[in-house]
Amino acid sequence: EVQLVESGGGLVKPGGSLRLSCAASGFIFSAYTMNWVRQTPGKGLEWLSSISSSSTYIFYADSVKGRFTISRDNAKNSLYLQMNNLRAEDTAVYFCASGYDYFDYWGQGTLLPVSS
Amino acid sequence: SSELTQDPAVSVALGQTVRITCQGDSLRSSYASWYQQKPGQAPVLVIYAKNNRPSGIPDRFSGSTSGNTASLTITGAQAEDEADYYCNSRDSSAYRPVVFGGGTKLTVL
């Protein structure tokens, strides 16, 4: 059974930093492009970042470029999102998702409130 | 443009057919995928590569594309289909390779 489990969310102050993790199991993690997607409370989905299977290709949405860094450790079947200089508007549920042309598996998400 | 536009809300009578649309220039060169999201849950892929269903998705869900418009059709909508539906596609713009539509709230009456 494919599982993606996010962790690392929690209340952080504006300007703070946090690292999210996504633990993968049930599929060949090292063969898949992985992604981070977020959802502001009551709003739609926003793609944030993608990383290719061997980390060769990395892309970011303009809204997080320069502040967020995606990475992965294929030996640990894990995906990460380092988030710096957090803003109130970064408050959202953060999902990891697998896939390139389409996102076939999603984690349950981790909530990140950014507030003083 | 690298945007995908969806109607905010659509309703359908129980057992009837409903079409949810998604418009955007990226759809002229990339397939749309569709996701169903129920309150408090993660999105679930329901259609990919224009008209393929993952295992476990009922065959009442189908997809199609014409020009810059992709459609998700639910033939014989059920109460459990009430959810938010999002489209997405890859975008040839190097600066933002993935784009999501704003979502459509489907109400089954």
Coordinates of N, CA and C in Angstrom, one line a residue:
Chain A
E1 N 0.8 -1.2 0.0 CA 0.0 0.0 0.0 C 0.9 1.2 0.0
V2 N 0.6 2.1 -0.9 CA 1.3 3.4 -1.0 C 0.9 4.3 0.2
Q3 N 2.0 4.8 0.8 CA 1.7 5.8 1.9 C 2.7 7.0 1.8
L4 N 2.1 8.2 2.0 CA 2.9 9.4 2.1 C 2.4 10.0 3.4
V5 N 3.4 10.3 4.3 CA 3.0 10.8 5.6 C 3.9 12.1 5.9
E6 N 3.2 13.2 5.9 CA 3.9 14.5 6.2 C 4.0 14.7 7.7
S7 N 5.0 15.4 8.0 CA 5.2 15.8 9.4 C 6.0 17.1 9.5
G8 N 6.0 17.7 10.7 CA 6.8 18.9 10.9 C 6.1 20.2 10.9
G9 N 4.8 20.1 10.7 CA 3.9 21.3 10.8 C 3.8 21.7 12.2
G10 N 3.3 22.9 12.4 CA 3.0 23.5 13.7 C 3.2 25.0 13.7
L11 N 2.7 25.6 14.8 CA 2.7 27.1 14.8 C 4.1 27.6 14.8
V12 N 4.3 28.6 13.9 CA 5.6 29.3 13.8 C 5.3 30.8 13.6
K13 N 6.2 31.6 14.1 CA 6.0 33.1 14.1 C 6.5 33.6 12.7
P14 N 5.9 34.7 12.3 CA 6.3 35.3 11.0 C 7.8 35.6 11.1
G15 N 8.5 35.3 10.0 CA 10.0 35.4 9.9 C 10.7 34.1 10.3
G16 N 10.0 33.2 10.9 CA 10.6 32.0 11.3 C 10.8 31.0 10.2
S17 N 11.4 29.8 10.6 CA 11.7 28.8 9.7 C 11.2 27.4 10.2
L18 N 11.0 26.5 9.3 CA 10.5 25.2 9.6 C 10.8 24.2 8.5
R19 N 11.0 23.0 8.8 CA 11.2 22.0 7.8 C 10.2 20.9 7.8
L20 N 9.5 20.7 6.7 CA 8.5 19.7 6.6 C 9.2 18.4 6.0
S21 N 8.7 17.3 6.4 CA 9.1 16.0 5.9 C 8.0 15.2 5.4
C22 N 8.3 14.3 4.5 CA 7.3 13.4 3.9 C 7.9 12.1 3.8
A23 N 7.4 11.1 4.5 CA 7.9 9.8 4.5 C 7.1 8.9 3.5
A24 N 7.8 8.3 2.6 CA 7.1 7.5 1.6 C 7.3 6.0 1.8
S25 N 6.3 5.2 1.5 CA 6.5 3.8 1.5 C 5.5 3.1 0.5
G26 N 5.8 1.9 0.1 CA 4.8 1.2 -0.7 C 5.1 1.4 -2.2
F27 N 6.1 2.1 -2.6 CA 6.4 2.3 -4.0 C 7.9 2.6 -4.1
I28 N 8.4 2.6 -5.3 CA 9.8 2.9 -5.5 C 10.1 4.4 -5.5
F29 N 10.3 4.9 -4.4 CA 10.4 6.4 -4.2 C 11.4 7.0 -5.1
S30 N 12.5 6.3 -5.2 CA 13.6 6.9 -6.0 C 13.3 7.0 -7.5
A31 N 12.3 6.5 -7.9 CA 11.9 6.5 -9.4 C 10.9 7.6 -9.7
Y32 N 10.4 8.3 -8.7 CA 9.3 9.3 -8.9 C 9.7 10.7 -8.6
T33 N 9.2 11.6 -9.5 CA 9.2 13.0 -9.2 C 8.2 13.2 -8.0
M34 N 8.6 14.1 -7.1 CA 7.8 14.4 -5.9 C 7.5 15.9 -5.9
N35 N 6.4 16.2 -5.2 CA 5.9 17.6 -5.2 C 5.4 18.0 -3.8
W36 N 5.4 19.3 -3.6 CA 4.7 19.9 -2.5 C 3.6 20.8 -3.0
V37 N 2.4 20.6 -2.4 CA 1.3 21.4 -2.8 C 0.7 21.9 -1.5
R38 N 0.1 23.1 -1.4 CA -0.5 23.6 -0.2 C -1.9 24.1 -0.5
Q39 N -2.7 24.2 0.6 CA -4.1 24.6 0.5 C -4.3 25.5 1.7
T40 N -4.6 26.8 1.3 CA -5.0 27.8 2.3 C -6.4 27.4 2.8
P41 N -6.7 27.6 4.1 CA -8.0 27.2 4.7 C -9.1 27.8 3.8
G42 N -10.0 26.9 3.3 CA -11.1 27.3 2.6 C -10.8 27.7 1.1
K43 N -9.6 27.5 0.7 CA -9.2 27.9 -0.6 C -8.8 26.7 -1.5
G44 N -8.3 27.0 -2.6 CA -7.9 25.9 -3.6 C -6.4 25.4 -3.4
L45 N -6.0 24.5 -4.3 CA -4.7 23.9 -4.2 C -3.7 24.8 -4.9
E46 N -2.5 24.9 -4.4 CA -1.4 25.7 -5.0 C -0.2 24.8 -5.0
W47 N 0.3 24.6 -6.2 CA 1.5 23.9 -6.4 C 2.7 24.7 -5.9
L48 N 3.6 24.2 -5.2 CA 4.7 24.9 -4.7 C 6.1 24.6 -5.3
S49 N 6.3 23.3 -5.4 CA 7.6 22.8 -5.8 C 7.6 21.4 -6.3
S50 N 8.5 21.1 -7.2 CA 8.7 19.7 -7.7 C 10.2 19.4 -7.7
I51 N 10.5 18.1 -7.5 CA 11.9 17.7 -7.6 C 11.9 16.3 -8.3
S52 N 12.8 16.2 -9.3 CA 12.9 15.0 -10.1 C 13.5 13.9 -9.3
S53 N 13.4 12.7 -9.8 CA 13.8 11.5 -9.1 C 15.2 11.5 -8.5
S54 N 16.1 12.1 -9.3 CA 17.5 12.1 -8.8 C 17.9 13.5 -8.4
S55 N 16.9 14.4 -8.2 CA 17.1 15.8 -7.7 C 17.8 16.7 -8.8
T56 N 17.8 16.2 -10.0 CA 18.5 17.0 -11.1 C 17.6 18.2 -11.4
Y57 N 16.3 18.1 -11.5 CA 15.5 19.2 -11.9 C 14.6 19.6 -10.7
I58 N 14.6 20.9 -10.4 CA 13.9 21.4 -9.3 C 13.2 22.7 -9.7
F59 N 11.9 22.8 -9.4 CA 11.2 24.0 -9.8 C 10.4 24.5 -8.6
Y60 N 10.1 25.8 -8.6 CA 9.4 26.5 -7.5 C 8.3 27.4 -8.1
A61 N 7.3 27.6 -7.4 CA 6.3 28.6 -7.7 C 6.9 30.0 -7.3
D62 N 6.5 31.0 -7.9 CA 7.1 32.3 -7.7 C 6.8 32.7 -6.2
S63 N 5.7 32.3 -5.6 CA 5.3 32.7 -4.3 C 6.3 32.2 -3.2
V64 N 7.1 31.2 -3.5 CA 8.0 30.6 -2.5 C 9.4 30.6 -3.0
K65 N 9.7 31.0 -4.2 CA 11.0 31.0 -4.7 C 11.9 31.9 -3.9
G66 N 13.1 31.4 -3.5 CA 14.0 32.1 -2.7 C 13.8 32.0 -1.2
R67 N 12.7 31.4 -0.8 CA 12.4 31.2 0.6 C 12.3 29.7 1.0
F68 N 11.8 28.9 0.1 CA 11.6 27.5 0.3 C 12.6 26.7 -0.5
T69 N 13.0 25.6 0.1 CA 13.9 24.7 -0.6 C 13.4 23.3 -0.5
I70 N 13.2 22.6 -1.7 CA 12.8 21.2 -1.7 C 14.1 20.4 -1.8
S71 N 14.0 19.2 -1.2 CA 15.1 18.2 -1.3 C 14.5 16.9 -1.0
R72 N 15.3 15.9 -1.3 CA 14.9 14.5 -1.0 C 16.1 13.6 -0.7
D73 N 15.8 12.6 0.0 CA 16.9 11.6 0.4 C 16.3 10.2 0.0
N74 N 16.7 9.7 -1.2 CA 16.2 8.5 -1.7 C 16.6 7.3 -0.8
A75 N 17.7 7.4 -0.1 CA 18.1 6.3 0.8 C 17.1 6.2 1.9
K76 N 16.5 7.3 2.3 CA 15.6 7.3 3.4 C 14.1 7.4 3.0
N77 N 13.9 7.3 1.7 CA 12.5 7.4 1.1 C 11.8 8.6 1.7
S78 N 12.5 9.8 1.7 CA 11.9 11.0 2.3 C 12.1 12.2 1.4
L79 N 11.1 13.0 1.5 CA 11.0 14.3 0.8 C 11.0 15.4 1.9
Y80 N 11.6 16.6 1.6 CA 11.7 17.6 2.5 C 11.3 19.0 1.9
L81 N 10.8 19.9 2.8 CA 10.6 21.3 2.3 C 11.1 22.2 3.5
Q82 N 12.2 22.8 3.2 CA 12.8 23.8 4.1 C 12.1 25.1 3.8
M83 N 11.5 25.7 4.9 CA 10.8 27.0 4.7 C 11.4 28.0 5.6
N84 N 11.8 29.1 4.9 CA 12.4 30.2 5.7 C 11.6 31.5 5.5
N85 N 11.8 32.4 6.4 CA 11.2 33.7 6.3 C 9.7 33.6 6.0
L86 N 9.1 32.8 6.9 CA 7.6 32.5 6.7 C 6.8 33.7 7.0
R87 N 5.7 33.8 6.2 CA 4.8 34.9 6.3 C 3.4 34.4 6.7
A88 N 2.5 35.3 7.1 CA 1.2 34.9 7.5 C 0.5 34.2 6.4
E89 N 0.7 34.7 5.2 CA 0.0 34.1 4.0 C 0.5 32.7 3.6
D90 N 1.6 32.2 4.3 CA 2.0 30.8 4.1 C 1.2 29.9 5.0
T91 N 0.3 30.4 5.8 CA -0.6 29.5 6.6 C -1.4 28.6 5.7
A92 N -1.3 27.3 5.8 CA -1.9 26.4 4.9 C -1.7 25.0 5.4
V93 N -2.4 24.1 4.8 CA -2.1 22.7 4.9 C -1.2 22.3 3.8
Y94 N -0.1 21.7 4.1 CA 0.9 21.3 3.1 C 0.9 19.8 2.8
F95 N 0.7 19.5 1.6 CA 0.7 18.1 1.1 C 1.9 17.8 0.3
C96 N 2.4 16.5 0.5 CA 3.3 16.0 -0.5 C 2.6 15.1 -1.5
A97 N 3.0 15.0 -2.7 CA 2.3 14.2 -3.7 C 3.3 13.7 -4.7
S98 N 3.1 12.5 -5.2 CA 4.0 11.9 -6.1 C 3.5 12.0 -7.5
G99 N 4.4 12.1 -8.5 CA 4.1 12.1 -9.9 C 4.6 13.3 -10.6
Y100 N 4.6 13.1 -12.0 CA 5.1 14.1 -12.9 C 4.0 14.8 -13.6
D101 N 3.4 14.1 -14.6 CA 2.3 14.6 -15.3 C 1.0 14.7 -14.5
Y102 N 0.8 13.8 -13.5 CA -0.3 13.8 -12.7 C 0.1 13.4 -11.3
F103 N -0.6 13.8 -10.3 CA -0.2 13.5 -8.9 C -1.1 12.3 -8.4
D104 N -0.5 11.1 -8.5 CA -1.3 9.9 -8.2 C -1.4 9.6 -6.7
Y105 N -0.5 10.0 -5.9 CA -0.7 9.7 -4.5 C -0.4 11.0 -3.7
W106 N -1.2 11.2 -2.6 CA -1.1 12.3 -1.8 C -1.0 11.9 -0.3
G107 N -0.2 12.7 0.4 CA -0.3 12.5 1.9 C -1.5 13.2 2.4
Q108 N -1.8 13.0 3.7 CA -2.9 13.6 4.4 C -2.7 15.1 4.7
G109 N -1.5 15.5 4.6 CA -1.2 16.9 4.8 C -0.8 17.2 6.3
T110 N -0.1 18.3 6.4 CA 0.3 18.8 7.7 C 0.0 20.3 7.8
L111 N -0.6 20.8 8.9 CA -1.0 22.1 9.0 C 0.1 23.0 9.5
L112 N 0.3 24.1 8.8 CA 1.3 25.1 9.2 C 0.6 26.5 9.4
P113 N 0.4 26.8 10.7 CA -0.1 28.2 11.0 C 1.1 29.1 11.2
V114 N 1.0 30.2 10.6 CA 2.1 31.2 10.8 C 1.4 32.4 11.4
S115 N 1.7 32.7 12.7 CA 1.1 33.7 13.4 C 1.9 34.1 14.6
S116 N 1.8 35.4 15.0 CA 2.6 35.9 16.1 C 1.8 35.7 17.4
Chain B
S1 N -0.9 32.2 -21.4 CA -1.3 32.3 -20.0 C -1.0 30.9 -19.3
S2 N -0.7 30.9 -18.1 CA -0.5 29.6 -17.4 C -1.5 29.4 -16.3
E3 N -2.7 30.0 -16.5 CA -3.8 29.8 -15.6 C -4.8 28.7 -16.1
L4 N -5.4 28.1 -15.1 CA -6.5 27.2 -15.4 C -7.8 27.7 -14.7
T5 N -8.9 27.9 -15.5 CA -10.1 28.5 -15.0 C -11.2 27.5 -14.8
Q6 N -11.8 27.4 -13.7 CA -12.9 26.5 -13.4 C -14.1 27.4 -12.9
D7 N -15.3 26.9 -13.1 CA -16.5 27.5 -12.5 C -16.4 27.2 -11.0
P8 N -16.7 28.2 -10.2 CA -16.6 28.0 -8.7 C -17.6 26.9 -8.2
A9 N -18.8 26.8 -8.8 CA -19.8 25.9 -8.2 C -20.7 25.4 -9.3
V10 N -21.0 24.1 -9.2 CA -21.9 23.4 -10.1 C -22.8 22.5 -9.3
S11 N -24.1 22.4 -9.8 CA -25.0 21.5 -9.1 C -25.6 20.5 -10.1
V12 N -26.0 19.3 -9.6 CA -26.5 18.3 -10.4 C -27.6 17.5 -9.6
A13 N -28.6 17.1 -10.2 CA -29.6 16.3 -9.5 C -29.1 14.9 -9.4
L14 N -29.5 14.2 -8.4 CA -29.0 12.8 -8.1 C -29.4 12.0 -9.3
G15 N -28.4 11.3 -9.8 CA -28.6 10.4 -11.0 C -28.4 11.0 -12.3
Q16 N -28.3 12.3 -12.4 CA -28.1 13.0 -13.6 C -26.6 13.1 -14.0
T17 N -26.4 13.7 -15.2 CA -25.0 13.8 -15.7 C -24.6 15.3 -15.5
V18 N -23.3 15.4 -15.1 CA -22.8 16.8 -14.9 C -21.4 16.9 -15.6
R19 N -21.1 18.0 -16.1 CA -19.8 18.3 -16.7 C -19.2 19.4 -16.0
I20 N -17.9 19.2 -15.6 CA -17.1 20.3 -14.9 C -16.0 20.6 -15.9
T21 N -15.8 21.9 -16.2 CA -14.9 22.3 -17.2 C -13.7 23.0 -16.6
C22 N -12.6 23.0 -17.4 CA -11.3 23.6 -17.0 C -10.7 24.2 -18.2
Q23 N -10.5 25.5 -18.2 CA -10.0 26.2 -19.4 C -8.6 26.8 -19.2
G24 N -7.7 26.6 -20.2 CA -6.4 27.2 -20.1 C -5.5 26.9 -21.3
D25 N -4.6 27.8 -21.6 CA -3.8 27.6 -22.7 C -2.9 26.3 -22.6
S26 N -2.5 26.0 -21.4 CA -1.6 24.8 -21.2 C -2.3 23.5 -21.7
L27 N -3.6 23.5 -21.7 CA -4.4 22.3 -22.1 C -4.3 22.1 -23.6
R28 N -3.8 23.0 -24.4 CA -3.6 22.8 -25.8 C -2.4 21.9 -26.0
S29 N -1.5 21.8 -25.1 CA -0.3 20.9 -25.2 C -0.1 19.9 -24.2
S30 N -0.9 20.0 -23.1 CA -0.7 19.0 -22.0 C -2.1 18.5 -21.6
Y31 N -2.1 17.2 -21.2 CA -3.3 16.6 -20.7 C -3.7 17.2 -19.3
A32 N -5.0 17.3 -19.1 CA -5.5 17.7 -17.7 C -5.6 16.4 -16.9
S33 N -5.4 16.6 -15.6 CA -5.7 15.6 -14.6 C -6.8 16.2 -13.7
W34 N -7.6 15.3 -13.1 CA -8.7 15.8 -12.2 C -8.6 15.1 -10.9
Y35 N -8.9 15.9 -9.8 CA -8.8 15.4 -8.4 C -10.1 15.7 -7.7
Q36 N -10.5 14.8 -6.9 CA -11.7 15.0 -6.1 C -11.2 15.2 -4.6
Q37 N -11.8 16.2 -4.0 CA -11.4 16.4 -2.6 C -12.6 16.7 -1.7
K38 N -12.8 15.8 -0.7 CA -13.9 16.0 0.2 C -13.4 16.7 1.5
P39 N -14.3 17.3 2.2 CA -13.9 18.1 3.4 C -13.0 17.4 4.3
G40 N -11.8 18.0 4.7 CA -10.9 17.4 5.6 C -10.1 16.3 5.1
Q41 N -10.1 16.0 3.8 CA -9.4 14.9 3.2 C -8.4 15.4 2.2
A42 N -7.4 14.6 1.9 CA -6.5 14.9 0.8 C -7.2 14.7 -0.6
P43 N -6.7 15.4 -1.6 CA -7.2 15.2 -2.9 C -7.0 13.7 -3.4
V44 N -7.9 13.3 -4.2 CA -7.7 11.9 -4.8 C -7.8 12.1 -6.3
L45 N -6.8 11.5 -7.0 CA -6.8 11.5 -8.5 C -8.0 10.7 -9.0
V46 N -8.8 11.3 -9.9 CA -9.9 10.5 -10.5 C -9.7 10.3 -12.0
I47 N -9.0 11.2 -12.7 CA -8.8 11.1 -14.1 C -7.4 11.6 -14.4
Y48 N -6.7 10.9 -15.2 CA -5.3 11.3 -15.6 C -5.1 11.0 -17.1
A49 N -4.1 11.7 -17.7 CA -3.8 11.5 -19.1 C -5.1 11.6 -20.0
K50 N -5.8 12.6 -19.8 CA -7.1 12.9 -20.6 C -8.2 12.1 -20.1
N51 N -8.2 10.7 -20.2 CA -9.3 9.9 -19.9 C -8.9 8.5 -19.3
N52 N -8.1 8.5 -18.3 CA -7.8 7.3 -17.7 C -8.1 7.4 -16.2
R53 N -8.7 6.3 -15.7 CA -9.1 6.2 -14.3 C -8.2 5.4 -13.5
P54 N -7.7 5.9 -12.3 CA -6.9 5.0 -11.4 C -7.8 3.9 -10.9
S55 N -7.2 2.8 -10.5 CA -7.9 1.7 -9.9 C -8.8 2.2 -8.7
G56 N -10.0 1.7 -8.7 CA -11.0 2.0 -7.7 C -11.9 3.2 -8.0
I57 N -11.6 4.0 -9.0 CA -12.4 5.1 -9.4 C -13.6 4.6 -10.3
P58 N -14.8 4.9 -9.9 CA -16.0 4.3 -10.7 C -16.0 4.8 -12.1
D59 N -16.5 4.0 -13.0 CA -16.5 4.3 -14.4 C -17.5 5.4 -14.8
R60 N -18.2 5.9 -13.9 CA -19.1 7.1 -14.2 C -18.3 8.4 -14.3
F61 N -17.0 8.3 -13.9 CA -16.1 9.4 -14.1 C -15.4 9.3 -15.5
S62 N -15.4 10.4 -16.3 CA -14.7 10.3 -17.5 C -14.1 11.7 -17.8
G63 N -13.1 11.7 -18.7 CA -12.5 13.0 -19.1 C -12.4 13.2 -20.6
S64 N -12.4 14.4 -21.0 CA -12.2 14.7 -22.4 C -11.6 16.1 -22.5
T65 N -11.1 16.4 -23.7 CA -10.4 17.7 -24.0 C -10.8 18.1 -25.4
S66 N -11.1 19.4 -25.5 CA -11.3 20.0 -26.8 C -10.6 21.4 -26.8
G67 N -9.6 21.6 -27.7 CA -8.9 22.8 -27.7 C -8.3 23.2 -26.4
N68 N -8.7 24.3 -25.8 CA -8.1 24.7 -24.5 C -9.0 24.4 -23.3
T69 N -10.0 23.5 -23.5 CA -10.9 23.2 -22.5 C -10.9 21.7 -22.2
A70 N -10.7 21.3 -20.9 CA -10.8 20.0 -20.5 C -12.1 19.8 -19.7
S71 N -12.7 18.7 -19.7 CA -14.0 18.4 -19.1 C -13.9 17.1 -18.2
L72 N -14.5 17.2 -17.1 CA -14.7 16.0 -16.3 C -16.2 15.8 -16.3
T73 N -16.6 14.6 -16.7 CA -18.1 14.3 -16.8 C -18.3 13.2 -15.8
I74 N -19.4 13.4 -15.0 CA -19.9 12.3 -14.1 C -21.3 11.9 -14.6
T75 N -21.3 10.7 -15.0 CA -22.6 10.2 -15.6 C -23.4 9.4 -14.6
G76 N -24.5 10.0 -14.2 CA -25.2 9.3 -13.1 C -24.6 9.7 -11.7
A77 N -24.6 11.0 -11.4 CA -24.0 11.4 -10.2 C -24.6 10.8 -8.9
Q78 N -23.8 10.5 -8.0 CA -24.2 9.9 -6.7 C -24.0 10.9 -5.6
A79 N -24.6 10.7 -4.5 CA -24.5 11.6 -3.4 C -23.0 11.7 -2.9
E80 N -22.3 10.6 -3.0 CA -20.9 10.6 -2.5 C -20.0 11.3 -3.5
D81 N -20.5 11.8 -4.6 CA -19.7 12.5 -5.5 C -19.6 14.0 -5.2
E82 N -20.5 14.4 -4.2 CA -20.4 15.8 -3.8 C -19.1 16.1 -3.2
A83 N -18.3 17.0 -3.7 CA -17.0 17.3 -3.4 C -16.5 18.5 -4.1
D84 N -15.2 18.9 -3.9 CA -14.5 19.9 -4.7 C -13.7 19.1 -5.7
Y85 N -13.7 19.6 -6.9 CA -13.0 19.0 -8.0 C -12.0 20.0 -8.6
Y86 N -10.7 19.6 -8.7 CA -9.7 20.4 -9.2 C -9.0 19.8 -10.5
C87 N -8.7 20.7 -11.5 CA -8.0 20.2 -12.6 C -6.5 20.7 -12.4
N88 N -5.6 20.0 -13.1 CA -4.3 20.5 -13.2 C -3.6 20.0 -14.5
S89 N -2.6 20.7 -14.9 CA -1.8 20.2 -16.0 C -0.4 20.7 -15.9
R90 N 0.5 20.2 -16.7 CA 1.8 20.7 -16.8 C 1.7 22.0 -17.7
D91 N 2.6 22.9 -17.5 CA 2.7 24.1 -18.2 C 4.0 24.2 -18.9
S92 N 4.1 24.5 -20.2 CA 5.4 24.5 -20.8 C 6.3 25.7 -20.4
S93 N 5.7 26.6 -19.6 CA 6.5 27.7 -19.1 C 7.5 27.2 -18.1
A94 N 8.7 27.4 -18.3 CA 9.7 26.8 -17.5 C 9.6 27.3 -16.0
Y95 N 9.1 28.5 -15.8 CA 9.1 29.1 -14.5 C 8.0 28.5 -13.6
R96 N 7.0 27.9 -14.2 CA 6.0 27.3 -13.3 C 5.4 26.1 -14.1
P97 N 6.1 25.0 -13.9 CA 5.7 23.8 -14.7 C 4.4 23.1 -14.3
V98 N 3.8 23.4 -13.2 CA 2.6 22.8 -12.8 C 1.6 23.9 -12.4
V99 N 0.3 23.7 -12.8 CA -0.7 24.7 -12.5 C -2.0 23.9 -12.1
F100 N -2.7 24.5 -11.1 CA -4.0 23.9 -10.7 C -5.1 24.9 -11.1
G101 N -6.2 24.4 -11.4 CA -7.4 25.3 -11.5 C -7.9 25.7 -10.1
G102 N -8.8 26.6 -10.0 CA -9.3 27.2 -8.8 C -10.3 26.3 -8.0
G103 N -10.7 25.2 -8.7 CA -11.6 24.3 -8.1 C -13.1 24.6 -8.3
T104 N -13.9 23.5 -8.4 CA -15.3 23.6 -8.6 C -16.0 22.8 -7.5
K105 N -16.9 23.5 -6.7 CA -17.7 22.8 -5.7 C -18.9 22.1 -6.4
L106 N -18.9 20.8 -6.3 CA -20.1 20.1 -6.9 C -21.1 19.8 -5.8
T107 N -22.3 20.2 -6.0 CA -23.4 19.9 -5.1 C -24.3 18.9 -5.8
V108 N -24.6 17.8 -5.1 CA -25.6 16.8 -5.7 C -26.9 17.0 -5.0
L109 N -27.9 17.4 -5.7 CA -29.2 17.7 -5.1 C -30.1 16.5 -5.0

